[in-house]
Tab-separated table of C-alpha atoms in Angstrom:
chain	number	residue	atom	x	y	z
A	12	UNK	CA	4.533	12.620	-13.064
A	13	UNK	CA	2.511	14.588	-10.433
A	14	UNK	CA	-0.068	17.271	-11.057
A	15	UNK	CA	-1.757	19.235	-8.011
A	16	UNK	CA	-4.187	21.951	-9.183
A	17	UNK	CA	-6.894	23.473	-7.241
A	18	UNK	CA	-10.001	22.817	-9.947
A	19	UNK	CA	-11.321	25.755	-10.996
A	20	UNK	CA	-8.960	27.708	-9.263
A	21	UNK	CA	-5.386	27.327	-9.098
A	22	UNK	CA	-2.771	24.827	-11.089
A	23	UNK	CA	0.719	23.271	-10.087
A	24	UNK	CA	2.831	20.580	-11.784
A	25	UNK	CA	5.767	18.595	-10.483
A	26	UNK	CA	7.827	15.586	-12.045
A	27	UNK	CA	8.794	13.113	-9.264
A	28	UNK	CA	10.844	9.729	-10.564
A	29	UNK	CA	12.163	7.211	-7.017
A	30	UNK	CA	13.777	4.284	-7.298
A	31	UNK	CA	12.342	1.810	-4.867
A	32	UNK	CA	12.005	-1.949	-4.246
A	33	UNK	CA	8.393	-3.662	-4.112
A	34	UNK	CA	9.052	-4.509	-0.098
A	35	UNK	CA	10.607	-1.229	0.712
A	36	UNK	CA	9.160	-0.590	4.413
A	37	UNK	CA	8.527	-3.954	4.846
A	38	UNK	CA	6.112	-6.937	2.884
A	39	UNK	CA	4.397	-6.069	-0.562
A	40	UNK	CA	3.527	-2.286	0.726
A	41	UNK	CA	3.525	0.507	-1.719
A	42	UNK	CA	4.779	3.335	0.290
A	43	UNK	CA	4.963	6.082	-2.463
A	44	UNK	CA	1.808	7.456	-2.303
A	45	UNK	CA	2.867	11.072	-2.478
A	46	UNK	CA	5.568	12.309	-5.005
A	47	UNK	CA	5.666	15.216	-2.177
A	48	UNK	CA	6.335	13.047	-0.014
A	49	UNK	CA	9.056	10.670	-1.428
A	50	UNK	CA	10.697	14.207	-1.917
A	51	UNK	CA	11.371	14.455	1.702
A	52	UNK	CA	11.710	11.394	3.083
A	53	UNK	CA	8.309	10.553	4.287
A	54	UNK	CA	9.321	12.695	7.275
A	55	UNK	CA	6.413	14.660	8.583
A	56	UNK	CA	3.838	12.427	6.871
A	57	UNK	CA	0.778	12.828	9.184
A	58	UNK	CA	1.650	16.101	10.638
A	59	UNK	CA	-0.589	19.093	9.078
A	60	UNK	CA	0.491	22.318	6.758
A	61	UNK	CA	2.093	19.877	4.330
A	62	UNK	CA	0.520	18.600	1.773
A	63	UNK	CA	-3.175	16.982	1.109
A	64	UNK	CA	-1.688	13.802	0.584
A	65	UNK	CA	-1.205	13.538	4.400
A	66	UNK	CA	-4.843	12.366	4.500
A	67	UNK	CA	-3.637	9.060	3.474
A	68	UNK	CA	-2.643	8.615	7.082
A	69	UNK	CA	-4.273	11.225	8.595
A	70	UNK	CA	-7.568	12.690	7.555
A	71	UNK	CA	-7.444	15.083	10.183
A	72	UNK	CA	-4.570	16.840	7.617
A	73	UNK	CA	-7.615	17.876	5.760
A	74	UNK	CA	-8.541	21.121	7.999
A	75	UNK	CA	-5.794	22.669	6.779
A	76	UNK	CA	-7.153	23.703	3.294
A	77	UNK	CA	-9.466	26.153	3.081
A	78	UNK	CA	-11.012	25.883	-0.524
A	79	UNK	CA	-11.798	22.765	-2.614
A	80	UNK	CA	-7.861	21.299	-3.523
A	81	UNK	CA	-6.981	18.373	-5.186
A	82	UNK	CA	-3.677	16.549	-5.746
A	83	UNK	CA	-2.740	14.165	-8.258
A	84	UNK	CA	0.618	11.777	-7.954
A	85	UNK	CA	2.290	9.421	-9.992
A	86	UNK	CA	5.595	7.545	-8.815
A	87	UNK	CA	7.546	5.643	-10.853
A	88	UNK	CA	8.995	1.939	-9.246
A	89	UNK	CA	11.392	0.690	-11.012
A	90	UNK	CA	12.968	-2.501	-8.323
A	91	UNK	CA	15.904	-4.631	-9.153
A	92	UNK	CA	16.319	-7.820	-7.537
A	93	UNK	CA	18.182	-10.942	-8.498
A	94	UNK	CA	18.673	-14.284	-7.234
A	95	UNK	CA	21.021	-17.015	-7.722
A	96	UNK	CA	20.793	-20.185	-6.058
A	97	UNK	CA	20.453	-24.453	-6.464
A	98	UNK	CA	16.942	-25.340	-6.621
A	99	UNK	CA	14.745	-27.656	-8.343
A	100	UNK	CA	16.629	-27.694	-11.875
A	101	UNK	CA	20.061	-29.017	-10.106
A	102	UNK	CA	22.203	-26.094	-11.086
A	103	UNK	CA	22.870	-22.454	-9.968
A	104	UNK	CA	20.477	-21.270	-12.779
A	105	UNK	CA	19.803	-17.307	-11.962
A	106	UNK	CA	17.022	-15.915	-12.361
A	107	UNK	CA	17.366	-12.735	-13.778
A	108	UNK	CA	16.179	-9.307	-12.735
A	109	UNK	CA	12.710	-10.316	-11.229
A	110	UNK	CA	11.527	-7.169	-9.767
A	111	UNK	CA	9.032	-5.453	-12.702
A	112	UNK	CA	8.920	-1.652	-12.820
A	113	UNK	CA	5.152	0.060	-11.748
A	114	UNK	CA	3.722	3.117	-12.004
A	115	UNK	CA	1.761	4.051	-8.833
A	116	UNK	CA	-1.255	6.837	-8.769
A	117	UNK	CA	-2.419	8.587	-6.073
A	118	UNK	CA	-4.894	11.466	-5.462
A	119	UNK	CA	-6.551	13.327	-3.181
A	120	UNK	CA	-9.500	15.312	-3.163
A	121	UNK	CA	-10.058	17.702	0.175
A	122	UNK	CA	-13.660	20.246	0.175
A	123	UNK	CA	-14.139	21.985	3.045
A	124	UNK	CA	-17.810	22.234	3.782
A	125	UNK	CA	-17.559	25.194	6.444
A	126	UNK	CA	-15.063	26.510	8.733
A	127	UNK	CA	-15.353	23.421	10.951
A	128	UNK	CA	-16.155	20.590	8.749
A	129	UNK	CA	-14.432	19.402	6.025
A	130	UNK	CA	-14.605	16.111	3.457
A	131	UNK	CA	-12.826	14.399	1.095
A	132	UNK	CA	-11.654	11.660	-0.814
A	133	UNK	CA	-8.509	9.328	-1.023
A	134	UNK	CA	-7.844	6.760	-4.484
A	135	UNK	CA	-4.754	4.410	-3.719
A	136	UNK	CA	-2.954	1.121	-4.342
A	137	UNK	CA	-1.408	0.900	-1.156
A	138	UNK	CA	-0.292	-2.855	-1.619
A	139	UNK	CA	1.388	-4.338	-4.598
A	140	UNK	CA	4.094	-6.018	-6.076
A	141	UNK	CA	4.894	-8.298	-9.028
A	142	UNK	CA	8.277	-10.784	-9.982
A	143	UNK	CA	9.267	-12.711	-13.046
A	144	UNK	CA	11.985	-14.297	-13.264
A	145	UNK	CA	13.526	-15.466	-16.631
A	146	UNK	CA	13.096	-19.576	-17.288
A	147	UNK	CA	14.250	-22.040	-16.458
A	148	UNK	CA	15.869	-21.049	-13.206
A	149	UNK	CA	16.770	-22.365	-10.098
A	150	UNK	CA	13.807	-21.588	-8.022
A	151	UNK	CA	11.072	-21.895	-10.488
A	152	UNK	CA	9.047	-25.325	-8.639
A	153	UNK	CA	8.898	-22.113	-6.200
A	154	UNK	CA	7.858	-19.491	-7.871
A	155	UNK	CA	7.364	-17.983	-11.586
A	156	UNK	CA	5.682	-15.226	-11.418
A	157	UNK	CA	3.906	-13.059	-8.377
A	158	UNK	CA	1.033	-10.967	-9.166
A	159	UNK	CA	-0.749	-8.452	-6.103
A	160	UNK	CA	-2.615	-5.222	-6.852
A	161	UNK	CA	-5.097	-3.169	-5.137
A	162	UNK	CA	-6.918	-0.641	-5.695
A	163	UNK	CA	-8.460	1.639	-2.318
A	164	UNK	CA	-11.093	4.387	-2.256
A	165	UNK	CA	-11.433	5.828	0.880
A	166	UNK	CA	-14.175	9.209	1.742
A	167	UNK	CA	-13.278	10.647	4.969
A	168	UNK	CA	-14.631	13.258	6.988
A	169	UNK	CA	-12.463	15.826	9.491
A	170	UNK	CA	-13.793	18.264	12.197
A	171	UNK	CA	-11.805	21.024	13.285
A	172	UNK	CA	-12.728	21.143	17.046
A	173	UNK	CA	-10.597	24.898	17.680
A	174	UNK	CA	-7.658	26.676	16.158
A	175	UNK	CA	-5.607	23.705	18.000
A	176	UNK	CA	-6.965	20.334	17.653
A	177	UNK	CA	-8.983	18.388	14.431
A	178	UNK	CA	-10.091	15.001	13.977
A	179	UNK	CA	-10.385	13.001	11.342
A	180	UNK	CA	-12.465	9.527	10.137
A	181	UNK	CA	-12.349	7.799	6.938
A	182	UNK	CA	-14.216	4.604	5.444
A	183	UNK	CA	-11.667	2.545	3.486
A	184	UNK	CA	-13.104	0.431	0.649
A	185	UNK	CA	-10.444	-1.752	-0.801
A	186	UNK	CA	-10.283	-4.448	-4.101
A	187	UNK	CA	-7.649	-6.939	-3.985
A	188	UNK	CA	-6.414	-8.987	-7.250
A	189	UNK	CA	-3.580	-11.290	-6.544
A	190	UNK	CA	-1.871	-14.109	-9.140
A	191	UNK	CA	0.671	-16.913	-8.061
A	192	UNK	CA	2.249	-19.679	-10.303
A	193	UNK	CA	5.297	-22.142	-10.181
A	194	UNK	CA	7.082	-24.190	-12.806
A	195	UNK	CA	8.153	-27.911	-12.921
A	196	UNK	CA	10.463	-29.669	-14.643
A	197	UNK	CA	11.921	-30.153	-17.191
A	198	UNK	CA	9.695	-27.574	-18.739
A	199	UNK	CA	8.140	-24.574	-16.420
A	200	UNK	CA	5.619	-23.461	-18.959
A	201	UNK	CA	3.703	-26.304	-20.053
A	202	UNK	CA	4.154	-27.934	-16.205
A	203	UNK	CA	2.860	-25.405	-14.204
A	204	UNK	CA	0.430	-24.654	-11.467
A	205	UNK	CA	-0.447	-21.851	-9.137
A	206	UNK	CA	-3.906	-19.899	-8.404
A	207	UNK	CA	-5.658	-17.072	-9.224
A	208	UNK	CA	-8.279	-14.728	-7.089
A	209	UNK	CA	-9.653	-11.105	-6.503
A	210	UNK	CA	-11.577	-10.068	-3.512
A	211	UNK	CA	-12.525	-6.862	-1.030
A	212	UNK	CA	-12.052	-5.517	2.076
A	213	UNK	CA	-13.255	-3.283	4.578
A	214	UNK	CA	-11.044	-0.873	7.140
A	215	UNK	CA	-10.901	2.787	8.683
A	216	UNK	CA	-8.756	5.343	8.984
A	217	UNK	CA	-7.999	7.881	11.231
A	218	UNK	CA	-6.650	10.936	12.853
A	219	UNK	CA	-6.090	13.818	14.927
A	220	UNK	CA	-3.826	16.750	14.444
A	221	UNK	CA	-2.944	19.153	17.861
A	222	UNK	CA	-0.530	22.385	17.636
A	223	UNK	CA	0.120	22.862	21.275
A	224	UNK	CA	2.182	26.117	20.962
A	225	UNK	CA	2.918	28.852	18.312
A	226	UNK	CA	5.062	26.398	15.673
A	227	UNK	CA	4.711	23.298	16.619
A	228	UNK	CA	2.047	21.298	15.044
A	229	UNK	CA	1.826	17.128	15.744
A	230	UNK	CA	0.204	14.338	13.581
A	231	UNK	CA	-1.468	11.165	14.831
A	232	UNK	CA	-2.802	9.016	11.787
A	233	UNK	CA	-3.915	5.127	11.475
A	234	UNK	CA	-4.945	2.679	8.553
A	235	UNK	CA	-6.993	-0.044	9.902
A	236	UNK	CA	-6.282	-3.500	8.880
A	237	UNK	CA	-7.948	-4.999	5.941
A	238	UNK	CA	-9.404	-8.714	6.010
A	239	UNK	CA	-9.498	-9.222	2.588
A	240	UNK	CA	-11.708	-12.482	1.650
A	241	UNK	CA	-9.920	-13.953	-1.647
A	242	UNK	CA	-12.410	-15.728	-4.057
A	243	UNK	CA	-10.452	-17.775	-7.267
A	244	UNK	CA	-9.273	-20.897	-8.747
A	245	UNK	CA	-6.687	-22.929	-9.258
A	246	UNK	CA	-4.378	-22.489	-13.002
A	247	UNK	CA	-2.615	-25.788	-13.717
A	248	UNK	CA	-0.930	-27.751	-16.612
A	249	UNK	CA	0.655	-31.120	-17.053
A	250	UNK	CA	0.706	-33.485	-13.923
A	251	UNK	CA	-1.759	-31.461	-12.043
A	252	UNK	CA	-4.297	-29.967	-14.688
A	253	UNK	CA	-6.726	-32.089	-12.106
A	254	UNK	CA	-6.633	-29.142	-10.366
A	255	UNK	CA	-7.085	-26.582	-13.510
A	256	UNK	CA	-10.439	-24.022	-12.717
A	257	UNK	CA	-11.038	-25.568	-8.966
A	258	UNK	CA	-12.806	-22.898	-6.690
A	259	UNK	CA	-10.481	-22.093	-3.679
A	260	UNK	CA	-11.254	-19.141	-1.305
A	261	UNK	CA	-9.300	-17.870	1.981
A	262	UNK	CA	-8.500	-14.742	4.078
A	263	UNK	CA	-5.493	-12.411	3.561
A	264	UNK	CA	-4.993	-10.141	6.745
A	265	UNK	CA	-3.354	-7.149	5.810
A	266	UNK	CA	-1.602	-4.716	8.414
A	267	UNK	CA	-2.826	-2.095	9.748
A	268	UNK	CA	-0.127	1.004	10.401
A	269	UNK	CA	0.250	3.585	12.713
A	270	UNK	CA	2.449	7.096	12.412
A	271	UNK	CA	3.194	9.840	14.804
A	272	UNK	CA	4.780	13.125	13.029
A	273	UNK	CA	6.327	16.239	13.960
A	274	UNK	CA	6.789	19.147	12.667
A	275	UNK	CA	8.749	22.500	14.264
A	276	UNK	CA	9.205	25.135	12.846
A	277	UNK	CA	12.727	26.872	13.654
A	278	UNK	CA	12.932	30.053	11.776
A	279	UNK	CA	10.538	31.374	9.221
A	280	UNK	CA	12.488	29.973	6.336
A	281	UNK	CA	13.583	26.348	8.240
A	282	UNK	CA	10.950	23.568	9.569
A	283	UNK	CA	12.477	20.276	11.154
A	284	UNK	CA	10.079	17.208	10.085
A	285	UNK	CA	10.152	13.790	12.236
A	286	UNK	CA	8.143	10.822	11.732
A	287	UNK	CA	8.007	7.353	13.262
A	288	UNK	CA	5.526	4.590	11.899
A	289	UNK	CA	4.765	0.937	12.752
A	290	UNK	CA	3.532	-1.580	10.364
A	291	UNK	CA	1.561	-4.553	11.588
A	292	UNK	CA	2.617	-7.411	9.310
A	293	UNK	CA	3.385	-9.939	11.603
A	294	UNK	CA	-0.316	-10.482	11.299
A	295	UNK	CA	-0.087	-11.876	8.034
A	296	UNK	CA	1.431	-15.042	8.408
A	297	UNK	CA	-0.468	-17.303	5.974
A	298	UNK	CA	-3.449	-17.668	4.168
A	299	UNK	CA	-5.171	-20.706	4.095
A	300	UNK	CA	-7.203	-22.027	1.507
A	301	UNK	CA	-10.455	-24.127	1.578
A	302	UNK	CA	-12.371	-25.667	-1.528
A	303	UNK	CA	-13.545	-28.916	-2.915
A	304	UNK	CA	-10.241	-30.383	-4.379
A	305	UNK	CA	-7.174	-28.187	-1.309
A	306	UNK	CA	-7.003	-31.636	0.588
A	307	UNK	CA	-5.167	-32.766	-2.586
A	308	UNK	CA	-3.435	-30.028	-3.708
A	309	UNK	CA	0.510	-30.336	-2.869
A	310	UNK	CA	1.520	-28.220	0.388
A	311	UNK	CA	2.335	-25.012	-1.776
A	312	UNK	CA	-0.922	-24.936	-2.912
A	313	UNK	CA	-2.747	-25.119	-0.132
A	314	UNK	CA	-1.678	-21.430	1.223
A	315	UNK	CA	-0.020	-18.799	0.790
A	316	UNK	CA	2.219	-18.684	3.191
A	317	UNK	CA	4.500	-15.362	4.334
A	318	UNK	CA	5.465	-15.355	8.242
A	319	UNK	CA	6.575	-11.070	7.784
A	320	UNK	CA	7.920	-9.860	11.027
A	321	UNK	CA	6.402	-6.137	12.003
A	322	UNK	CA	8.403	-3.261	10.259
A	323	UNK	CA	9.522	0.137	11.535
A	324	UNK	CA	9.586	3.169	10.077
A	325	UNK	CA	11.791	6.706	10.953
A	326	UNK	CA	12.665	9.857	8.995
A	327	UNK	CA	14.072	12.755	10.058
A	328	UNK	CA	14.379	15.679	7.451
């Protein structure tokens, strides 16, 4: 459900329901941060005149509204993936719808200070995802269950420089909570062994908007990348509780993302909305860990390993 009301002054409510997978746009990203937005596409995302949910990308977006606003989303994920395959328990053992359904908030809070100067305030979980598949099954000395969750809180600040151009800068403060854990055999529960950890992260964001002629207004917006430094400790049972409550630390480097957006307006009743964005995630690659007992940990345990490619983005609406 989604609820955008201008406190103490004006009140809207919308219902907004997507179906989505956890790696839609690439990795574990959570791209529904606006139920406006999933509405259309995602096309237009940074440009201005939208809604204030474009200060996600683009704080800039936040000299368009002229009294205190606030908007208030919450998209429903509901992924289905299955696998089937020969692993570890001999047999084509499947595992089951392993995609679990989310609910993902986001809000926005825009107060313009003047008629130049304007600040505000973005709460997201931009990254998340978690499987389970049902047990045994084939994969499980892979992987029983996948845990990542974040939680970002990011003030910005945007200067309207004329009638055509603002910037826009924002601080991005981010808490990351991540679980991992794989089965053995015969019995995946009571042999099993993966890690635990939570950590934060620092990035930036920002933005400029620039409406070059009478209806036609263009959006530049950037997320930073996030070097999140994991703190946790090892979770295992059976042949290697040895391992069980172990301190283990390492660095996850998230992507950073950048989006150009368009939007022209063709007739007073009819705007066409473009957007192209880029997602960094070939950064990732893996995430090694260091602590007093890694060295003999088996290789799976040792990092987290993902090897992502970079991921485009385009919407036309």
């Amino acid at each position: 459900m989604n609820s955008s009301k201008g406190l103490w002054l004006a009140s809207v409510a919308a219902v907004s329901l997507i179906a989505a997978t956890g790696a839609q746009a690439g990795g574990f990203i959570n791209q529904s941060q606006s139920t406006v937005f999933n509405g259309m596409g995602y096309a237009g995302y940074a440009a201005p005149g939208t809604s204030p949910s474009s200060m996600f990308l683009n704080p800039a977006t936040m000299t368009e509204f002229r009294r205190f606003t606030t908007e208030n989303n919450f998209s429903g994920v509901f992924p289905v993936t299955k696998i089937t395959g020969t692993g570890a328990t001999g047999s084509s053992t499947p595992s089951g719808d392993i995609g679990q359904d989310a609910l993902v908030p986001a809000s926005y809070f825009i107060m313009p200070l003047n008629e130049s100067l304007s600040v505000g305030l973005s709460i997201n979980s931009p990254f998340g995802l978690t499987t389970k598949p049902d047990l045994p099954w084939g994969g499980q000395r892979n992987s029983t269950t996948t845990k990542a969750r974040t939680y970002t809180f990011t003030p910005s600040i945007a200067y309207r420089a004329s009638d055509t151009l603002s910037f826009g800068l924002g601080v991005q403060v981010q808490y990351f909570k991540a679980t991992f854990m794989a089965g053995g055999l015969p019995d995946p529960v009571v042999d099993r062994a993966g890690f635990k950890g939570d950590g934060w992260g620092y990035g930036i964001t920002a933005g400029l908007t620039w409406k070059p002629v009478a209806g036609t207004a263009i959006g530049i917006g950037y997320r930073s990348r996030i070097n999140q430094e994991i703190e946790g400790n090892y979770v295992t049972t059976g042949t290697l509780a040895g391992l069980n409550g172990s301190a283990i630390k390492g660095t996850l480097k998230l992507p950073d993302r950048l989006n150009v957006s368009l939007r022209q307006t063709i007739t007073p009743d009819v705007d066409i909305l473009a957007s192209v964005e880029w997602h960094n995630w070939s950064r990732i690659k893996e995430a090694g860990f260091s602590g007093p007992l890694v060295a003999s940990a088996p290789p799976a345990l040792q990092a987290a390993r993902f090897n992502y490619d970079d991921a485009w983005f385009f919407a036309l609406g």
